[in-house]
XYZ file of C-alpha atoms in Angstrom:
659
model
C 0.000 0.000 0.000
C 1.189 3.409 -0.729
C 1.510 5.690 2.179
C 1.016 9.382 1.852
C 2.648 11.782 4.258
C 0.371 14.610 5.371
C 1.985 17.948 5.078
C 1.653 20.117 8.159
C 0.209 23.542 7.616
C 2.252 26.539 8.570
C 0.838 28.552 11.539
C -0.961 31.720 10.675
C 1.111 33.703 13.169
C 4.617 33.042 14.307
C 5.492 32.241 17.905
C 6.650 35.764 18.721
C 3.358 37.266 17.583
C 1.376 34.663 19.503
C 3.335 35.370 22.689
C 2.806 39.099 22.233
C -0.961 38.630 21.734
C -1.127 36.417 24.795
C 0.637 39.045 26.883
C -1.676 41.788 25.599
C -4.689 39.607 26.400
C -3.533 39.095 29.975
C -2.957 42.798 30.372
C -6.448 43.496 29.040
C -7.890 40.950 31.494
C -5.995 42.594 34.340
C -7.347 46.005 33.338
C -10.899 44.628 33.298
C -10.412 43.114 36.765
C -9.132 46.425 38.130
C -12.170 48.212 36.683
C -14.469 45.617 38.277
C -12.727 46.110 41.630
C -13.141 49.880 41.269
C -16.860 49.379 40.560
C -17.204 47.264 43.724
C -15.446 49.968 45.723
C -17.809 52.659 44.425
C -20.873 50.501 45.138
C -19.803 49.740 48.709
C -18.577 53.269 49.427
C -21.850 54.890 48.299
C -24.083 52.349 50.055
C -26.986 53.771 52.061
C -29.442 51.818 54.243
C -32.339 53.874 52.817
C -31.646 52.805 49.221
C -34.173 50.450 47.595
C -33.054 46.846 47.610
C -34.120 43.295 48.338
C -35.116 44.168 51.912
C -36.211 47.807 51.478
C -39.063 49.077 49.309
C -39.129 52.840 48.817
C -39.965 55.355 46.131
C -36.982 57.561 46.918
C -34.201 57.695 44.326
C -31.168 55.550 45.027
C -28.130 57.323 46.422
C -25.747 54.660 45.133
C -23.272 55.573 42.415
C -24.687 52.871 40.103
C -28.328 53.560 40.896
C -30.772 50.826 41.808
C -28.520 48.065 40.478
C -25.626 49.157 42.682
C -27.940 49.622 45.662
C -29.349 46.094 45.242
C -25.880 44.508 44.996
C -24.428 46.543 47.873
C -27.396 45.915 50.191
C -27.217 42.171 49.542
C -23.505 42.039 50.335
C -23.819 44.218 53.451
C -26.735 42.199 54.854
C -25.002 38.858 54.263
C -21.331 39.511 55.087
C -21.253 43.146 56.283
C -17.893 44.903 56.057
C -16.343 41.617 54.962
C -17.546 42.486 51.445
C -14.522 44.781 51.101
C -12.346 41.673 50.762
C -13.892 41.025 47.316
C -12.547 44.168 45.561
C -9.169 43.669 47.244
C -8.805 40.146 45.821
C -10.010 41.205 42.360
C -7.696 44.247 42.276
C -4.614 42.222 43.309
C -5.185 39.661 40.573
C -5.773 42.453 38.063
C -2.413 43.950 38.991
C -0.772 40.506 38.704
C -2.154 39.952 35.203
C -0.987 43.374 34.093
C 2.485 42.823 35.604
C 2.687 39.190 34.356
C 3.501 37.895 37.833
C 1.919 34.647 39.003
C -0.946 34.506 36.513
C -0.581 30.727 36.197
C -1.630 30.329 39.867
C -4.939 32.162 39.439
C -7.345 29.217 39.104
C -5.835 27.253 41.993
C -5.943 30.202 44.381
C -9.125 32.135 43.540
C -11.352 29.161 44.406
C -10.411 29.685 48.081
C -11.600 33.297 47.996
C -14.904 32.281 49.592
C -13.048 31.142 52.719
C -11.118 34.418 52.853
C -14.349 36.426 52.612
C -15.876 34.286 55.386
C -12.862 34.994 57.630
C -13.267 38.703 56.886
C -16.961 38.626 57.859
C -16.307 36.807 61.146
C -13.437 39.155 62.021
C -15.603 42.211 61.317
C -18.310 40.730 63.554
C -15.864 40.837 66.499
C -15.345 44.585 66.076
C -17.465 47.218 67.804
C -19.737 49.081 65.349
C -19.631 52.850 65.232
C -22.564 55.189 65.721
C -23.033 55.482 61.946
C -23.875 51.755 61.754
C -27.687 51.687 62.002
C -28.334 48.005 61.272
C -29.536 45.578 63.910
C -26.731 43.121 63.080
C -23.007 43.584 63.566
C -20.263 44.621 61.173
C -19.945 41.048 59.901
C -23.515 40.795 58.643
C -25.891 37.986 59.399
C -23.295 35.351 58.493
C -20.648 36.868 60.767
C -23.016 37.165 63.729
C -24.186 33.567 63.331
C -20.682 32.116 63.180
C -19.452 34.369 65.998
C -22.306 33.280 68.250
C -21.422 29.631 67.685
C -17.732 30.246 68.385
C -18.427 32.216 71.569
C -20.317 29.250 72.945
C -17.196 27.108 72.508
C -14.544 29.526 73.799
C -14.199 29.352 77.620
C -14.268 32.503 79.700
C -16.355 35.646 79.598
C -17.723 37.469 76.597
C -15.033 40.158 76.616
C -12.158 37.672 76.693
C -13.824 35.529 74.036
C -14.330 38.491 71.703
C -10.709 39.619 72.002
C -9.373 36.093 71.495
C -11.581 35.434 68.478
C -10.670 38.817 67.030
C -6.951 37.939 67.130
C -7.476 34.412 65.786
C -9.750 35.502 62.938
C -7.376 38.331 62.004
C -4.474 35.881 61.766
C -6.577 33.497 59.673
C -7.761 36.362 57.463
C -4.173 37.515 56.847
C -2.997 34.005 55.921
C -5.979 33.339 53.640
C -5.683 36.699 51.884
C -1.987 36.120 51.169
C -2.760 32.659 49.801
C -5.784 33.694 47.730
C -4.000 36.671 46.178
C -1.264 34.329 44.846
C 1.744 35.089 47.035
C 4.423 32.375 47.253
C 7.444 31.947 49.524
C 9.815 33.843 47.236
C 7.515 36.853 47.111
C 6.995 36.752 50.874
C 10.774 36.721 51.402
C 11.110 39.684 49.057
C 8.403 41.552 50.978
C 10.166 40.769 54.256
C 13.497 42.055 52.913
C 11.808 45.176 51.602
C 10.164 45.882 54.949
C 13.407 45.198 56.834
C 15.476 47.463 54.590
C 12.783 50.124 54.691
C 12.696 50.104 58.484
C 16.509 50.284 58.672
C 16.678 53.151 56.191
C 13.876 54.959 57.978
C 15.655 54.566 61.324
C 18.907 55.785 59.778
C 17.213 58.834 58.271
C 15.553 59.598 61.590
C 18.834 59.280 63.490
C 20.606 61.472 60.919
C 17.916 64.111 61.213
C 18.119 64.058 65.001
C 21.922 64.364 64.840
C 21.701 67.333 62.484
C 19.226 69.013 64.781
C 21.422 68.379 67.822
C 24.483 69.865 66.089
C 22.480 72.919 65.102
C 21.283 73.333 68.684
C 24.859 73.111 70.008
C 26.107 75.682 67.504
C 23.238 78.004 68.386
C 23.973 77.696 72.108
C 27.654 78.454 71.510
C 26.811 81.521 69.442
C 24.528 82.785 72.217
C 27.314 82.299 74.760
C 29.781 84.212 72.542
C 27.308 87.091 72.196
C 26.815 87.186 75.958
C 30.587 87.323 76.531
C 31.006 90.113 73.973
C 28.216 92.167 75.586
C 29.775 91.630 79.022
C 33.176 92.780 77.727
C 31.660 95.864 76.068
C 29.865 96.917 79.281
C 32.333 96.590 82.231
C 30.974 96.862 85.789
C 31.095 100.330 87.401
C 31.108 101.439 91.010
C 28.499 103.569 92.735
C 30.219 106.803 91.838
C 30.342 105.840 88.145
C 34.083 105.101 87.994
C 35.029 101.773 86.366
C 36.412 99.127 88.656
C 40.079 98.219 88.146
C 42.318 95.835 89.969
C 45.518 97.625 91.003
C 48.676 95.575 91.267
C 51.837 96.729 93.037
C 54.828 97.353 90.823
C 57.069 94.389 90.391
C 60.699 95.076 91.373
C 63.758 93.106 90.785
C 63.840 91.851 94.338
C 60.394 90.458 93.934
C 61.618 88.376 90.993
C 63.974 86.372 93.192
C 62.525 83.156 94.563
C 61.684 83.227 98.240
C 60.238 80.614 100.551
C 56.469 80.693 100.885
C 55.032 82.373 103.964
C 51.656 83.556 105.136
C 50.647 86.963 103.887
C 49.852 89.499 106.613
C 46.209 90.506 106.915
C 45.481 94.128 106.179
C 42.413 96.090 107.155
C 40.274 97.172 104.251
C 38.482 100.515 104.460
C 34.690 100.453 104.361
C 34.559 102.320 101.074
C 36.739 99.732 99.367
C 34.679 97.007 101.032
C 31.476 98.281 99.422
C 33.134 98.747 96.032
C 34.567 95.253 96.139
C 31.141 93.882 96.944
C 29.749 95.505 93.782
C 32.523 94.092 91.625
C 32.017 90.507 92.773
C 30.153 88.379 90.224
C 26.826 86.924 91.376
C 27.096 83.450 92.785
C 24.602 81.075 91.184
C 22.424 79.195 93.605
C 23.047 75.451 93.637
C 20.530 73.549 91.535
C 18.246 71.525 93.774
C 18.071 67.786 93.349
C 15.096 65.920 91.889
C 13.719 64.911 95.296
C 14.206 68.438 96.600
C 12.135 69.825 93.715
C 9.373 67.343 94.451
C 9.237 68.280 98.138
C 7.044 71.305 98.736
C 8.541 73.647 101.296
C 6.638 76.472 102.948
C 7.623 79.996 101.895
C 9.395 81.981 104.649
C 7.296 84.569 106.398
C 8.384 88.138 105.695
C 8.633 89.036 109.369
C 11.054 86.153 110.033
C 13.491 86.987 107.213
C 16.432 89.005 108.447
C 16.924 91.940 106.105
C 20.510 93.006 105.366
C 21.591 96.254 106.969
C 22.875 98.880 104.621
C 26.498 99.799 105.115
C 25.754 103.445 104.455
C 23.479 103.702 107.522
C 26.410 104.589 109.766
C 29.458 106.702 109.156
C 32.890 105.127 109.244
C 34.498 108.372 110.467
C 32.745 108.115 113.852
C 34.548 106.628 116.840
C 34.218 102.950 117.481
C 31.732 103.289 120.400
C 29.518 105.756 118.513
C 29.670 103.554 115.414
C 28.504 100.514 117.429
C 25.612 102.484 118.960
C 24.559 103.688 115.510
C 24.481 100.121 114.180
C 22.424 98.918 117.185
C 19.875 101.706 116.663
C 19.626 100.808 112.950
C 18.941 97.173 113.800
C 16.200 98.120 116.281
C 14.647 100.502 113.755
C 14.561 97.813 111.056
C 12.886 95.335 113.425
C 10.221 97.878 114.385
C 9.467 98.517 110.708
C 9.147 94.768 110.030
C 6.701 94.145 112.897
C 3.495 92.547 111.580
C 0.278 94.489 111.721
C -2.263 93.196 114.223
C -4.999 91.153 112.539
C -8.615 91.656 113.625
C -9.974 88.751 115.623
C -12.377 86.594 113.640
C -15.714 85.747 115.217
C -15.588 82.420 116.991
C -18.945 81.224 115.698
C -17.921 81.355 112.017
C -16.180 78.354 110.466
C -14.603 78.906 107.054
C -14.890 76.006 104.599
C -11.645 74.519 103.284
C -10.453 76.114 100.059
C -8.684 73.019 98.755
C -9.242 69.354 99.329
C -6.949 67.996 102.089
C -4.205 65.727 100.878
C -3.717 63.650 103.985
C -6.134 61.857 106.285
C -8.741 64.076 107.885
C -8.163 64.709 111.579
C -11.392 64.451 113.545
C -11.812 67.325 116.003
C -14.596 67.187 118.576
C -16.930 70.160 118.583
C -17.595 71.251 122.167
C -20.191 73.872 121.238
C -23.709 73.187 122.569
C -26.075 71.945 119.878
C -29.720 73.017 119.818
C -32.151 70.207 120.499
C -35.056 70.182 118.052
C -38.028 67.850 118.511
C -38.460 65.223 115.805
C -41.761 63.594 114.895
C -42.111 59.923 115.605
C -41.411 57.827 112.460
C -44.466 56.264 110.894
C -44.426 52.681 109.634
C -43.929 52.443 105.885
C -46.834 49.994 105.431
C -49.625 48.687 107.551
C -51.767 45.703 106.624
C -55.363 46.374 105.774
C -57.637 44.666 108.283
C -61.349 44.314 107.923
C -63.287 46.194 110.556
C -65.567 43.203 111.115
C -62.631 40.863 111.592
C -62.064 40.162 115.295
C -59.036 37.955 114.752
C -56.224 39.167 117.070
C -53.072 40.335 115.358
C -49.786 38.575 116.109
C -47.614 40.221 118.721
C -44.484 40.326 116.536
C -46.141 41.964 113.526
C -44.329 45.254 114.009
C -41.296 43.816 115.799
C -38.971 44.988 113.046
C -39.760 48.646 113.685
C -37.241 50.038 116.177
C -38.676 51.979 119.167
C -38.418 55.721 118.904
C -36.829 57.675 121.715
C -35.503 61.195 122.048
C -32.561 60.103 124.203
C -31.001 58.111 121.399
C -31.115 61.141 119.142
C -29.490 63.324 121.775
C -26.733 60.806 122.416
C -25.977 60.536 118.722
C -25.863 64.318 118.385
C -23.447 64.623 121.302
C -20.920 62.375 119.589
C -21.104 64.193 116.283
C -17.840 65.505 114.881
C -17.416 68.758 113.040
C -15.318 67.459 110.169
C -15.769 67.112 106.424
C -17.245 63.797 105.443
C -15.067 61.325 103.563
C -15.346 61.195 99.800
C -16.860 57.729 99.796
C -19.808 58.975 101.827
C -20.561 61.700 99.291
C -20.457 59.285 96.400
C -22.742 56.876 98.216
C -25.224 59.598 99.022
C -25.428 60.804 95.429
C -25.841 57.334 93.979
C -29.428 56.211 93.673
C -30.627 52.843 94.882
C -30.120 50.208 92.226
C -32.448 47.435 93.390
C -36.109 48.427 93.566
C -38.395 45.699 94.815
C -42.017 45.786 93.743
C -44.879 45.277 96.150
C -45.767 41.611 95.824
C -48.899 41.468 97.990
C -51.934 42.821 96.145
C -54.903 43.983 98.240
C -57.567 41.247 98.375
C -61.077 41.694 97.012
C -64.325 41.491 98.973
C -64.972 37.960 97.714
C -61.558 36.790 98.915
C -62.072 38.351 102.344
C -65.551 36.832 102.592
C -64.240 33.364 101.787
C -61.378 33.773 104.249
C -63.843 34.391 107.108
C -67.339 33.224 106.043
C -70.336 34.699 107.900
C -73.385 32.950 109.333
C -76.383 32.638 107.041
C -79.731 33.217 108.810
C -81.849 33.421 105.658
C -83.207 30.044 104.584
C -83.739 31.194 100.998
C -80.725 30.208 98.903
C -79.533 32.572 96.162
C -80.557 31.854 92.593
C -76.919 31.504 91.428
C -73.740 31.248 93.445
C -70.363 32.114 91.938
C -67.767 29.343 92.112
C -65.589 29.602 95.237
C -61.891 30.430 95.058
C -61.060 27.275 96.987
C -61.490 25.267 93.774
C -58.306 26.833 92.431
C -54.749 26.120 93.541
C -53.654 28.159 96.527
C -50.706 30.531 95.953
C -49.378 29.752 99.439
C -47.897 26.447 98.258
C -45.872 28.149 95.508
C -42.147 28.422 96.144
C -40.999 32.040 95.964
C -37.448 32.346 94.679
C -35.784 35.734 94.653
C -32.167 36.800 94.358
C -30.541 38.925 97.025
C -29.747 42.581 96.483
C -26.026 41.793 96.224
C -26.631 39.239 93.464
C -28.870 41.647 91.544
C -26.280 44.431 91.788
C -23.567 42.029 90.622
C -25.709 41.099 87.612
C -26.214 44.804 86.904
C -22.469 45.456 86.937
C -21.925 42.398 84.699
C -24.507 43.738 82.251
C -22.707 47.097 82.215
C -19.428 45.355 81.341
C -21.142 43.379 78.556
C -22.592 46.568 77.082
C -19.185 48.235 77.372
C -17.642 45.385 75.363
C -20.053 46.211 72.528
C -19.294 49.933 72.710
C -22.453 50.971 74.576
C -21.699 53.486 77.320
C -24.231 53.854 80.105
C -25.127 53.029 83.692
C -27.673 50.651 85.198
C -29.706 52.949 87.442
C -32.383 50.537 88.691
C -33.144 46.809 88.825
C -36.766 45.660 89.034
C -37.011 41.930 89.824
C -40.244 40.225 88.800
C -41.719 36.741 89.075
C -40.538 35.641 85.621
C -38.163 38.304 84.288
C -35.965 41.023 85.758
C -35.787 44.445 84.138
C -32.571 46.492 84.226
C -32.989 50.205 83.533
C -30.073 51.534 81.470
C -29.315 55.257 81.470
C -27.446 55.621 78.140
C -24.651 58.086 77.559
C -25.512 61.317 75.707
C -25.678 60.847 71.939
C -26.300 57.082 72.053
C -29.100 55.874 69.780
C -31.719 53.574 71.256
C -31.853 51.513 68.053
C -28.213 50.572 68.532
C -28.909 49.128 71.985
C -32.109 47.411 70.802
C -30.169 45.696 68.030
C -27.881 44.030 70.601
C -30.678 41.957 72.174
C -29.363 38.613 70.896
C -25.771 39.482 71.811
C -26.813 40.528 75.325
C -28.724 37.269 75.805
C -25.711 35.245 74.663
C -23.242 37.156 76.835
C -25.488 36.945 79.917
C -26.135 33.197 79.329
C -29.877 33.830 79.014
C -32.415 32.160 76.740
C -33.572 35.480 75.341
C -33.491 39.194 76.058
C -35.958 41.972 75.365
C -34.679 45.521 74.920
C -36.982 48.495 74.394
C -37.496 52.051 75.509
C -39.598 52.865 78.570
C -42.458 55.232 77.597
C -42.214 58.627 79.234
C -38.681 58.096 80.566
C -35.125 58.487 79.289
C -34.008 54.979 80.252
C -33.877 51.815 78.147
C -35.345 48.662 79.666
C -33.450 45.365 79.334
C -35.514 42.349 80.402
C -33.718 39.084 81.174
C -35.511 35.881 82.271
C -34.927 34.634 85.797
C -33.020 31.417 86.357
C -35.962 30.015 88.358
C -39.338 31.211 87.110
C -42.061 31.757 89.641
C -45.378 30.091 88.837
C -48.317 32.469 88.430
C -51.612 30.948 89.604
C -55.065 32.108 88.595
C -56.385 32.324 92.143
C -53.876 34.985 93.090
C -55.112 37.247 90.286
C -58.846 36.590 90.674
C -58.674 37.229 94.433
C -57.024 40.598 93.847
C -59.020 43.790 94.189
C -58.233 44.790 90.595
C -60.360 41.874 89.408
C -63.002 41.281 92.088
C -63.904 44.903 92.846
C -63.483 46.313 89.348
C -66.339 47.826 87.349
C -65.352 46.108 84.091
C -68.136 44.402 82.201
C -66.018 41.517 80.913
C -62.820 41.325 82.991
C -60.066 38.934 81.928
C -57.317 37.836 84.334
C -54.269 37.648 82.064
C -51.373 37.284 84.531
C -48.762 39.503 86.158
C -46.605 42.283 84.854
C -42.861 42.538 85.285
C -43.264 43.972 88.788
C -45.613 41.241 90.007
C -48.829 43.291 89.867
C -51.931 41.591 88.410
C -52.962 42.415 84.843
C -56.719 42.590 84.232
C -58.094 43.598 80.813
C -61.626 44.506 79.767
C -62.878 42.351 76.904
C -65.811 44.705 76.290
C -63.425 47.364 74.947
C -61.853 44.936 72.465
C -63.758 44.712 69.166
C -61.591 41.792 68.110
C -59.102 39.691 70.060
C -56.497 37.542 68.331
C -54.188 35.195 70.249
C -51.051 34.183 68.348
C -47.855 32.440 69.346
C -45.544 29.548 68.661
C -46.139 25.983 69.747
C -45.917 25.676 73.511
C -46.117 29.409 74.181
C -49.384 29.102 76.165
C -52.245 29.965 73.787
C -54.588 27.265 75.129
C -53.785 28.168 78.732
C -54.610 31.792 77.966
C -58.007 30.841 76.505
C -58.835 28.667 79.529
C -57.836 31.522 81.818
C -60.163 33.919 79.989
C -63.094 31.508 80.214
C -62.556 30.962 83.941
C -62.288 34.709 84.471
C -65.748 35.211 82.993
C -67.202 32.313 85.013
C -65.798 33.669 88.302
C -67.125 37.175 87.681
C -70.473 36.950 85.841
C -73.713 35.061 86.226
C -75.408 33.198 83.351
C -77.832 36.114 82.911
C -74.946 38.574 82.582
C -72.785 36.538 80.213
C -74.005 34.617 77.186
C -71.038 32.655 75.835
C -71.122 30.607 72.644
C -68.081 28.465 71.797
C -67.441 27.552 68.173
C -65.086 24.656 67.514
C -63.696 24.464 71.048
C -60.393 22.705 71.631
């Protein structure tokens, strides 16, 4: 068989042209990626929560740079991953720069697929950061995804919420840095080059800084020397003069030939100096600089000398040197006496003894208690009244227990006088002032509601002398469970204050500044009243409800404003919930003695007071809730409320499809 060899066709373009076109194509792809990254930056930078999107429907024009399309994309990214969306334009821009520089383009497909993990790390790390006041969303900086993952991780990390947030912030930042370096295509050689560049840059920067400091120091030294030279030249140009205006000169005896011969050293005889030369020599002496005090001496505060105790120098010209020695001594003594008479302090007027001046400055040391021996006026004080007295029926002859008011201390005037006699006239310590200004944190609600007439009648039933029985008798309260058998569990004031301080620290970890001013414990939940710092938005605190519940180890938390007040209420469920029985509400005066046509006993409020609603004022009543929330129990409670209050003639009830 004959074989035919196929002739290969020549390529349309040579290898050099193909390589050039491939390089231009990569550069064009890199330019497109950089433009896409710039578009993402503009969309995220011009994002506004009021723009129309998937979660917001409004007729207002979009404020985004790309209109409604940019607003929809930006809102989706912000809601899902929050500030972590900024990792997307960073990754795209780095790969665009790599394609344009022809560095590492072959690693693009193997690295970009892990970009989702890098974005997830960015979202979780942003969720650990505290949002600013401009962040108006109910979720954190990491979006819904970041908050969900952060909540799961905080449940695993041991310790408090603050420690867990800081630890997770460091760990997620390290993971984000590693993933971003890997996704953007950096290898070991490039990392070593970056390390060398940073090391050399830091060394060169330190060298430039040291050189600049050295140049400045040399300039300062030269300037100081020039100032010293100018001072010396001015001192030489203006020699010191005596009192009479003649310049001072030092006269030296003429040197003779005999004085040039060496002689053994001997003590020079002392010669008397005239007073005039003594005064001139004193003027010519240079001033002696005072020794510079040490560091500890500068720290120690010494009292200034009193002017009357400082001995003033006596002028030499006050006495004449030509007088005899005895007269000269008398003249000096008279001058000294005259100077002391002139320096005598003026008599100060006596201050009234009854006036006590307040201290101008706060004392630095411990306050010395001084007993006040002045007689104090005795003023009569009214006898203290008991804060609460139980209501007792006038017809009830049951004797009261003897120890009912045992807690009230007896009132006596002698105790008051004894306490006043031991009072000290001294400023109170600082801790007392702070305690007096601080309001009480724990505020207990009144648990015992006043009973109704029906409850009092059943407690002490009367004798019935009429043989005719009533047409209809309301069901007795004894059919219901007694509230006496219910276990009342309540935390102490110290525990409630500790929880309040813990809640303040949790809010501080999330950047919410404020103070818990009151704690109102209830049967099921406890409300903490937060006084927010000025400028803090209530929506920002309300959006932290889930985070507060997680940090306080609670099942849920309810945060809302208190109507008519400046505080924000934070309700947390109690560890042990107190059971609310129907008998306790029906036997209350709010239900039994009310004038409502259709009263409904619904339960208790947060303070433990009964809640009674009037069904007659409700055109429609809808009960909604999740499974197990108590809808059926609420309906049974409403039916029993009507049966315990109304007769069959007063209430006509028709049930349709009862459960």
